[in-house]
Coordinates of C-alpha atoms and ligand atoms in Angstrom, one line a residue:
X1 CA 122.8 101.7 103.5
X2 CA 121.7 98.1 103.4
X3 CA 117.9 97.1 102.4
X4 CA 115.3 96.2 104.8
X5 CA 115.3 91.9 104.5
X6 CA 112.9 90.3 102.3
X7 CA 112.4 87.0 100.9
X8 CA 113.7 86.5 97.6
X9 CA 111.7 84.6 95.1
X10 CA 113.0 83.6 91.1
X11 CA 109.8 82.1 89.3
X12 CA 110.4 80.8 86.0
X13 CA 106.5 80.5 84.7
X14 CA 104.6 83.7 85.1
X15 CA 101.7 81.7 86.5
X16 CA 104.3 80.5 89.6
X17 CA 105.3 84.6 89.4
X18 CA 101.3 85.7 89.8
X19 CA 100.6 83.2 92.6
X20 CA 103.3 85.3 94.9
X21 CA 102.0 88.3 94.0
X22 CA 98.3 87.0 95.1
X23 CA 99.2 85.5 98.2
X24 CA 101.5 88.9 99.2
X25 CA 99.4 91.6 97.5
X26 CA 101.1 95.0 98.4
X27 CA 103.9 93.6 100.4
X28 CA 105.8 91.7 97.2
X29 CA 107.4 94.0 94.3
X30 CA 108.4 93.0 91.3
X31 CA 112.0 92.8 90.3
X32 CA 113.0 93.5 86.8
X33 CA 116.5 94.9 86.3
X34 CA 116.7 96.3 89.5
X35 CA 118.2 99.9 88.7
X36 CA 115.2 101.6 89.9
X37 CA 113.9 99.1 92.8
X38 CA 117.4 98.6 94.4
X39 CA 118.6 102.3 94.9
X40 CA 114.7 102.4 96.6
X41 CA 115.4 99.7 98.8
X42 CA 119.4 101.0 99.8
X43 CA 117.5 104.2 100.4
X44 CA 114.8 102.6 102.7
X45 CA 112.3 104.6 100.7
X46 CA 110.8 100.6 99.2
X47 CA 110.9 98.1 101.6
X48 CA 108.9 94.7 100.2
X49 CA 108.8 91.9 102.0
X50 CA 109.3 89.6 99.3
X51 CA 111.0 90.5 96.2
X52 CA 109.8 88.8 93.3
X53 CA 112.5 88.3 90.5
X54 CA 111.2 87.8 87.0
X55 CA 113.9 87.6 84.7
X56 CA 113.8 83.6 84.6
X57 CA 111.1 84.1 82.8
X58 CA 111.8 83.5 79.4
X59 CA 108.4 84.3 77.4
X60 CA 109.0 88.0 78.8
X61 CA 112.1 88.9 76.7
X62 CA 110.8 88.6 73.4
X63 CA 111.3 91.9 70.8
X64 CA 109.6 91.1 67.3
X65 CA 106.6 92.1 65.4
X66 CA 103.6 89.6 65.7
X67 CA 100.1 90.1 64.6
X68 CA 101.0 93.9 63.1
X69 CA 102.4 95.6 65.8
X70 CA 105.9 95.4 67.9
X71 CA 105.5 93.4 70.9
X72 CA 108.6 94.4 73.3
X73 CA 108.3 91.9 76.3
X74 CA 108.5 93.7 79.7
X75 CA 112.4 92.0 80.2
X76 CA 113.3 93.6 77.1
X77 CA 116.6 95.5 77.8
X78 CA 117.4 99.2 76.9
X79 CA 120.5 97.6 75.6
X80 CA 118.5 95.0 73.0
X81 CA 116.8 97.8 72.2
X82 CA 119.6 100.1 71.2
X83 CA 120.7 97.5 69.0
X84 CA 117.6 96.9 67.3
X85 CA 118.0 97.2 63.5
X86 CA 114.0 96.7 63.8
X87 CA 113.4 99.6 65.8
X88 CA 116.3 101.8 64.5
X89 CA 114.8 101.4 60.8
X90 CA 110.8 100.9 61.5
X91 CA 110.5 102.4 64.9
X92 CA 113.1 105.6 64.6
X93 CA 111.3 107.4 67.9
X94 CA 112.4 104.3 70.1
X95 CA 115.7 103.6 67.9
X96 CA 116.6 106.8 68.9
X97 CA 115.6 106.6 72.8
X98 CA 117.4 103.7 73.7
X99 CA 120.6 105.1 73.7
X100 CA 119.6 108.2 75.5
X101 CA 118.8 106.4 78.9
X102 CA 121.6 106.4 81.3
X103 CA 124.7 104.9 80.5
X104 CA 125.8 101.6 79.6
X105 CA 125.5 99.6 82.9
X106 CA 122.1 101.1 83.6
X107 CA 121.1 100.3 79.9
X108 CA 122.4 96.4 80.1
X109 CA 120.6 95.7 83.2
X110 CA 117.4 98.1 82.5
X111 CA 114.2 96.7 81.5
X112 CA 111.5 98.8 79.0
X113 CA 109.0 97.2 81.4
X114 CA 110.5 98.1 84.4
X115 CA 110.9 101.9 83.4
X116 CA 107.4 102.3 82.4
X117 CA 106.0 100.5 85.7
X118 CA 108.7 102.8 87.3
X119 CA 106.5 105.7 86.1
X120 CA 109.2 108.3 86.9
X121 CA 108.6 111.4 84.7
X122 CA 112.0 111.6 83.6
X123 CA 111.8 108.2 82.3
X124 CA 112.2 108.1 78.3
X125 CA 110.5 105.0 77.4
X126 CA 107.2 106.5 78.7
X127 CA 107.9 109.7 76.0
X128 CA 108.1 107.3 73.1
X129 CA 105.5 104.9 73.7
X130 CA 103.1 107.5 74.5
X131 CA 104.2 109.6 70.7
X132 CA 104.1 105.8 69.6
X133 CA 100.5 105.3 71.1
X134 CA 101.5 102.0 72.2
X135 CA 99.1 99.8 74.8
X136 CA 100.6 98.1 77.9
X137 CA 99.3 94.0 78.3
X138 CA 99.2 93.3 82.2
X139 CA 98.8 89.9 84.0
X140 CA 96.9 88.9 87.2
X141 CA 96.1 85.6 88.3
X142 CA 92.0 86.6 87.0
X143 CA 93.4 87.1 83.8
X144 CA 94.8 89.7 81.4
X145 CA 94.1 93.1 80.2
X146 CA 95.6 95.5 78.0
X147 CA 95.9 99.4 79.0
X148 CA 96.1 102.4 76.7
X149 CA 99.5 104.5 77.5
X150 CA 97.6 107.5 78.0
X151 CA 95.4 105.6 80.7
X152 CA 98.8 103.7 82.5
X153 CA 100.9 106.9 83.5
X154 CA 98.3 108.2 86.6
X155 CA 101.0 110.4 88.0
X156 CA 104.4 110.1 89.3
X157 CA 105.5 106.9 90.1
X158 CA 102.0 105.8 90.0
X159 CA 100.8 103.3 87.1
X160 CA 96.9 102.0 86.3
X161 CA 98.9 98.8 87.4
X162 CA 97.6 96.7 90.6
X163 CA 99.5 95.1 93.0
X164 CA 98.7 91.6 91.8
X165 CA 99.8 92.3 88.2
X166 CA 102.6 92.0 85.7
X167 CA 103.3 94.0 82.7
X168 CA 103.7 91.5 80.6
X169 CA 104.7 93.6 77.5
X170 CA 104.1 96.9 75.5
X171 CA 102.5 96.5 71.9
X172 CA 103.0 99.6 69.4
X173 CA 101.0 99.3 66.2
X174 CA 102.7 99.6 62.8
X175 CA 103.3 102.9 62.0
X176 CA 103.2 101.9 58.3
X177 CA 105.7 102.6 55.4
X178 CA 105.8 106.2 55.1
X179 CA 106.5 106.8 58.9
X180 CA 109.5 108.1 60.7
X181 CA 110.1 109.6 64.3
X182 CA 112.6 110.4 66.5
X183 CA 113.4 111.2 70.7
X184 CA 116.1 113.9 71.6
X185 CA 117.0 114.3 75.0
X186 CA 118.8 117.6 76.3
X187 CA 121.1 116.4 79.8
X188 CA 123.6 118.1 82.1
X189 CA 126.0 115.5 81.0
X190 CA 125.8 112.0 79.2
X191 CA 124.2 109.5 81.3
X192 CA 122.1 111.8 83.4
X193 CA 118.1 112.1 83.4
X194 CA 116.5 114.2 80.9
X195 CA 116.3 117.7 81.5
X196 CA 114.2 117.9 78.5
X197 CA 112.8 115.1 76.4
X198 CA 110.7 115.2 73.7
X199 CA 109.2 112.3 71.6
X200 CA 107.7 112.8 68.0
X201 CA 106.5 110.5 65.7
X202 CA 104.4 110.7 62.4
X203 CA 102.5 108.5 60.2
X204 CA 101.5 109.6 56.7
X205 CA 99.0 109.0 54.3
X206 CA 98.7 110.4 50.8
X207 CA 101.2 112.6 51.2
X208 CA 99.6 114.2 54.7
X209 CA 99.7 113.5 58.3
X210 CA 97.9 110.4 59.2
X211 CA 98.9 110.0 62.6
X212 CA 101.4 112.5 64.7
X213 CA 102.6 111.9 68.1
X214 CA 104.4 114.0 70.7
X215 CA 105.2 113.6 73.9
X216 CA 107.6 115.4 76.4
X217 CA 110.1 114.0 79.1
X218 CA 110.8 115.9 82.5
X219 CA 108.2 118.8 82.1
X220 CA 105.6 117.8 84.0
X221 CA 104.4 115.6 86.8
X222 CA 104.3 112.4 84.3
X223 CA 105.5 112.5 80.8
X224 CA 103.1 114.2 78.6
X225 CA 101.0 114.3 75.7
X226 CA 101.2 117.4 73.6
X227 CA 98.1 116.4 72.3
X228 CA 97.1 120.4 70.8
X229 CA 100.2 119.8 68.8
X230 CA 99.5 116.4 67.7
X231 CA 96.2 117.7 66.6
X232 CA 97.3 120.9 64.6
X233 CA 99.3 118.1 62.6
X234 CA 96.7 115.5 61.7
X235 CA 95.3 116.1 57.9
X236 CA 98.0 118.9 57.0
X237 CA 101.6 118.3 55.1
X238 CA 103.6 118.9 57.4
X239 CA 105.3 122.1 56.2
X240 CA 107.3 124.7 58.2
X241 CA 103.8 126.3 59.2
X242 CA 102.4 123.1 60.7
X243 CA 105.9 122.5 62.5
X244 CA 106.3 125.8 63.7
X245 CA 102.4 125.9 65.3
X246 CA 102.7 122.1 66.7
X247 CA 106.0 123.2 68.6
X248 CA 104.7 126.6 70.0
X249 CA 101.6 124.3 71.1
X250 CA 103.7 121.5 72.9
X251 CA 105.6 124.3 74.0
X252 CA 102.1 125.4 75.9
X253 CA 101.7 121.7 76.5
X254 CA 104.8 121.7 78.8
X255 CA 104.6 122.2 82.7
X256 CA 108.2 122.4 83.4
X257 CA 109.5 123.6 86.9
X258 CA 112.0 125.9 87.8
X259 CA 114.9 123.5 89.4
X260 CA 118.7 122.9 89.3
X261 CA 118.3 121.6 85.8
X262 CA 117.4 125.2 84.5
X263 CA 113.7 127.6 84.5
X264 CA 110.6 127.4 83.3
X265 CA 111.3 129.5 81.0
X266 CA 114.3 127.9 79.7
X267 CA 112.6 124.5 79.6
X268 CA 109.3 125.5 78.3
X269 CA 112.0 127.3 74.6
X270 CA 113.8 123.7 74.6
X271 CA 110.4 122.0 74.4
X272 CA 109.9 124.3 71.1
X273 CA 113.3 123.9 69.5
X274 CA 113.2 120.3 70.0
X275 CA 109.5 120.0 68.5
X276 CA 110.5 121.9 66.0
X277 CA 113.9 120.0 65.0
X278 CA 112.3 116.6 65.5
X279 CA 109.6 117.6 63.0
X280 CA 112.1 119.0 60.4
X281 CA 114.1 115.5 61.0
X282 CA 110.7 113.6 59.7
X283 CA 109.8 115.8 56.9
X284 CA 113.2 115.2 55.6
X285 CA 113.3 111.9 56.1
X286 CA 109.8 111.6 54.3
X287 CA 110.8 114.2 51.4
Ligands
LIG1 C1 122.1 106.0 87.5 C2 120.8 105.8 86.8 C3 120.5 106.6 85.7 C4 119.3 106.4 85.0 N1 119.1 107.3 84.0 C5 117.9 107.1 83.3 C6 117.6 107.9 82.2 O1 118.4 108.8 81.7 N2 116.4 107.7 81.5 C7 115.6 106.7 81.9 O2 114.5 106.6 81.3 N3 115.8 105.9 83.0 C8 117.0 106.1 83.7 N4 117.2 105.3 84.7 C9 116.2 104.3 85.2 C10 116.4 103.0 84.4 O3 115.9 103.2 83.1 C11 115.7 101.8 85.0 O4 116.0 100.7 84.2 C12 114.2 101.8 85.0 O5 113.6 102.9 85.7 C13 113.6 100.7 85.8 O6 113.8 99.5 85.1 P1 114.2 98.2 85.8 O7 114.1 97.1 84.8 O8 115.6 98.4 86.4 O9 113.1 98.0 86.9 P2 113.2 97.7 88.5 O10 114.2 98.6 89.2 O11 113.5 96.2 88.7 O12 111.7 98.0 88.9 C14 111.3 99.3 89.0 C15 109.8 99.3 89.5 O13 108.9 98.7 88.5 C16 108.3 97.5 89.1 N5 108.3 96.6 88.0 C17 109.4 96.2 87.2 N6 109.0 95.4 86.2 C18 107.7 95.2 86.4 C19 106.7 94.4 85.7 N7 107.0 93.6 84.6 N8 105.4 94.4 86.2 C20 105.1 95.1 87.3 N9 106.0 95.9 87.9 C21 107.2 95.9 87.5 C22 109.2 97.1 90.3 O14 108.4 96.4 91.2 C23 109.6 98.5 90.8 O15 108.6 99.1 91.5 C24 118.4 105.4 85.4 C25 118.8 104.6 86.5 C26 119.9 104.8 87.2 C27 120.3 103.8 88.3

């Protein structure tokens, strides 16, 4: 099916992009790389009047660490991000996401912005930045403001973002030295949407857990914190007692749905195994 007709828009300054956005509040929609918005509009189930395309806008497609934390512009590309050394050797839990998502096409075209305004709960991105604790920067015309993860996912498909703002960029902070993480991804076949995902990373200090995240993909009405688990980590070496706890707690965390993708049950034991593997990844790595 064809979309609905819109106007078509291609700011290059994010101040020219913001001005649309004011002047057609809910009837203008961002366009990023379009894998997610264009399938929408074929279907008929998104049909903006004015499509605003951003990716002439330069200062959005930065990836680099400024000012001690990763800044990953919203234009960023799975695909730069699957061939960041950065994030494959400092940021392992989205070094190992990136190649997860989709296939190829999807991941040349595909923004990290776009997929967390997206807000689908099958998303990956969403998974790691929220074991990352990262904080989303948004733009309106009035100014700019910078959302926790945990506060920008509000359900599915539905973001803390307003009509008449941009993501602008997701910030993670620096996980320090002794730090390692990782994202595995259980699908029907390659390419396909998670039918579990689950994100873990942990910082250490003095030989303990600093800092644990973990998240899960697919399991729930938005991607989840397993926060229970995090929290059985935080102060203890993170020895097969603390693993094994943490992954029967994200385990409980978990509010997977019976579908064609498998059970409850089925999901709910993957959520375990794959807490307790991504764990056991860390601990090596950090041995
Ligand atoms: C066949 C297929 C398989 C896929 N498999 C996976 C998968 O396995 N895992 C996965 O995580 N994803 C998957 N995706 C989704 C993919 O990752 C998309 O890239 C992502 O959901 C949307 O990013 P986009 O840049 O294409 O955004 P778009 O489609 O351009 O936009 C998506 C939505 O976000 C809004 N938006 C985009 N950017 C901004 C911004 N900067 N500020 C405000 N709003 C914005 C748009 O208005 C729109 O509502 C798949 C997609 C396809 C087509």
């Amino acid at each position: 099916m064809y979309p609905a007709s819109f106007d078509y828009v291609a700011p290059t300054t994010l101040d020219e992009a913001l001005a649309v956005l004011d002047e057609h509040g809910e009837e203008a929609k961002v366009l990023a790389g379009g894998q997610s918005l264009i399938p929408l509009m074929k279907l008929r189930f998104a049909a903006p009047r004015v499509i605003v395309d951003i990716n002439g806008i330069a200062e959005l497609d930065q990836l680099e660490e400024r000012g001690g934390s990763l800044h990953i512009g919203t234009l960023v590309r799975h695909k730069a991000c699957e061939r960041s050394e950065l994030l494959r050797t400092r940021y392992g839990t989205l070094g190992d996401a990136a190649p997860m998502i989709s296939d190829p096409i999807v991941r040349n075209r595909g923004t990290v912005g776009g997929s967390l305004a997206h807000a689908d709960p099958q998303g990956d991105w969403g998974s790691a930045m929220l074991a990352m604790h990262a904080e989303v920067d948004v733009r309106s015309s009035s100014g700019s403001r910078t959302i926790p993860i945990d506060e920008f996912f509000q359900g599915p498909f539905t973001t803390a973002l307003e009509p008449t703002e941009i993501l602008t960029a997701v910030r993670i902070p620096d996980p320090g030295a002794r730090s390692g993480g990782t994202y595995l991804k259980l699908e029907r076949k390659v390419g396909d949407f998670a039918t579990v995902g689950v994100a873990v990373h942990v910082s250490f200090a003095n030989g303990s857990v600093d800092r644990a995240g973990i998240a899960l993909t697919g399991v729930g009405p938005l991607n989840l914190r397993a926060e229970a688990a995090e929290q059985a980590l935080n102060g203890r070496a993170l020895d097969d007692a603390a693993i094994a706890e943490a992954a029967r707690l994200a385990a409980d965390a978990a509010q997977p749905r019976t579908d064609i993708r498998g059970t409850e049950e089925y999901k709910r034991n993957v959520v375990r195994v794959f807490t307790e593997r991504g764990l056991r990844k860390v601990a090596e790595k950090a041995r």
